């Protein structure tokens, strides 16, 4: 069955370190998204991609970057981790249609000390 | 711009009673509306969506949602709640006329607790 997987599921790091969260989907979806989930804020869009070599900033993109070198993967990089980036991160993918739903990974819980 | 509001952070209901989780939206064009459920330490799972047509949409696990254009609402409902329905529920909207029509905007979530 097709799926979307995230790794690591849990990560503890220190302020200032670079962190990369992996996202891999086997749906062959063009669209991929990274969200963060924080209490009281729901899900907020960090970055998204509509295809290979395409990346776009979401509403909370500062301090984060992504790259899309193939259809399956959209890694999220925190260049210099900050305590404010402690959160649960979700990757999602969808078809290219406006009516299509998102398929989510299980999440990556990041703690920045 | 598209937005969605879930006015209740928490909804409690007794097992066997009907449940409603509220959602209102704002878009410029026609809305595409979605409901998702999140169980503890899990990702979001798709429940149902409204694209066009019948205002009553049926989805997974016995849930349904009613689209009301005049009230700009898309409330989630279930005739008889189960304890296993206890979870966090998210409403989401996509504006069909937006240049970023492929992005979903999520509400802040409603924690549903079904009491035995």
Short mmCIF file of C-alpha atoms in Angstrom, two decimals, chain B residues 16-114:
data_model
loop_
_atom_site.label_atom_id
_atom_site.label_comp_id
_atom_site.label_asym_id
_atom_site.label_seq_id
_atom_site.Cartn_x
_atom_site.Cartn_y
_atom_site.Cartn_z
CA UNK B 16 -24.98 7.13 22.53
CA UNK B 17 -25.96 10.79 22.20
CA UNK B 18 -25.67 12.71 18.94
CA UNK B 19 -22.60 14.86 18.50
CA UNK B 20 -21.88 18.05 16.58
CA UNK B 21 -18.52 19.70 15.99
CA UNK B 22 -18.87 23.17 14.53
CA UNK B 23 -16.96 24.79 11.68
CA UNK B 24 -17.42 28.05 9.80
CA UNK B 25 -15.40 29.26 6.84
CA UNK B 26 -14.62 32.29 4.73
CA UNK B 27 -13.61 32.18 1.07
CA UNK B 28 -13.91 34.40 -1.99
CA UNK B 29 -15.10 31.73 -4.39
CA UNK B 30 -16.63 28.35 -3.84
CA UNK B 31 -15.34 26.35 -0.87
CA UNK B 32 -13.89 22.91 -0.83
CA UNK B 33 -14.33 21.69 2.74
CA UNK B 34 -12.70 18.84 4.61
CA UNK B 35 -12.82 17.17 8.02
CA UNK B 36 -9.89 15.32 9.55
CA UNK B 37 -9.50 13.37 12.78
CA UNK B 38 -6.34 13.00 14.85
CA UNK B 39 -5.89 10.33 17.49
CA UNK B 40 -3.17 10.77 20.14
CA UNK B 41 0.37 10.61 18.77
CA UNK B 42 -0.89 9.98 15.25
CA UNK B 43 -1.13 11.92 12.01
CA UNK B 44 -4.35 13.41 10.68
CA UNK B 45 -6.77 11.06 8.93
CA UNK B 46 -9.23 12.19 6.29
CA UNK B 47 -12.91 11.78 7.25
CA UNK B 48 -14.95 13.42 4.53
CA UNK B 49 -15.14 16.31 2.12
CA UNK B 50 -17.63 18.57 0.39
CA UNK B 51 -16.87 19.61 -3.16
CA UNK B 52 -20.26 20.19 -4.78
CA UNK B 53 -23.74 18.70 -4.93
CA UNK B 54 -25.68 17.25 -1.99
CA UNK B 55 -25.29 19.39 1.11
CA UNK B 56 -25.15 16.32 3.37
CA UNK B 57 -21.89 14.46 2.99
CA UNK B 58 -21.29 11.03 4.48
CA UNK B 59 -17.85 9.85 5.48
CA UNK B 60 -15.86 7.31 7.45
CA UNK B 61 -16.82 5.79 10.81
CA UNK B 62 -20.47 6.91 10.56
CA UNK B 63 -19.67 10.63 10.44
CA UNK B 64 -21.49 13.08 8.22
CA UNK B 65 -21.29 16.80 7.66
CA UNK B 66 -23.80 19.37 6.50
CA UNK B 67 -22.77 22.18 4.18
CA UNK B 68 -24.76 25.38 4.66
CA UNK B 69 -23.82 28.08 2.17
CA UNK B 70 -25.95 30.85 3.70
CA UNK B 71 -24.41 30.33 7.12
CA UNK B 72 -20.96 29.49 5.71
CA UNK B 73 -20.83 26.45 7.92
CA UNK B 74 -19.77 22.83 7.61
CA UNK B 75 -20.63 21.12 10.88
CA UNK B 76 -19.54 17.56 11.58
CA UNK B 77 -22.19 15.24 12.99
CA UNK B 78 -22.77 11.71 14.16
CA UNK B 79 -26.14 10.32 15.30
CA UNK B 80 -24.74 8.18 18.13
CA UNK B 81 -21.33 8.87 19.67
CA UNK B 82 -18.88 6.16 20.69
CA UNK B 83 -16.13 6.42 23.30
CA UNK B 84 -13.71 5.55 20.50
CA UNK B 85 -14.72 8.77 18.69
CA UNK B 86 -12.81 10.74 21.31
CA UNK B 87 -10.10 12.58 19.35
CA UNK B 88 -9.05 15.94 17.96
CA UNK B 89 -11.05 17.08 14.94
CA UNK B 90 -9.91 19.58 12.34
CA UNK B 91 -11.94 21.40 9.73
CA UNK B 92 -10.12 22.68 6.63
CA UNK B 93 -11.01 24.80 3.62
CA UNK B 94 -9.63 25.42 0.16
CA UNK B 95 -10.87 28.33 -1.95
CA UNK B 96 -11.65 27.18 -5.48
CA UNK B 97 -10.94 30.65 -6.88
CA UNK B 98 -7.67 31.28 -5.07
CA UNK B 99 -4.33 31.38 -6.82
CA UNK B 100 -3.09 29.04 -4.11
CA UNK B 101 -6.02 26.70 -4.65
CA UNK B 102 -3.96 23.67 -3.77
CA UNK B 103 -3.31 24.80 -0.19
CA UNK B 104 -5.54 23.84 2.70
CA UNK B 105 -6.17 26.15 5.63
CA UNK B 106 -6.92 24.36 8.90
CA UNK B 107 -8.94 25.40 11.90
CA UNK B 108 -7.45 25.28 15.37
CA UNK B 109 -9.09 21.96 16.19
CA UNK B 110 -11.82 20.74 18.54
CA UNK B 111 -11.14 18.12 21.17
CA UNK B 112 -14.09 15.73 21.31
CA UNK B 113 -14.52 13.66 24.45
CA UNK B 114 -17.22 11.00 24.55
#
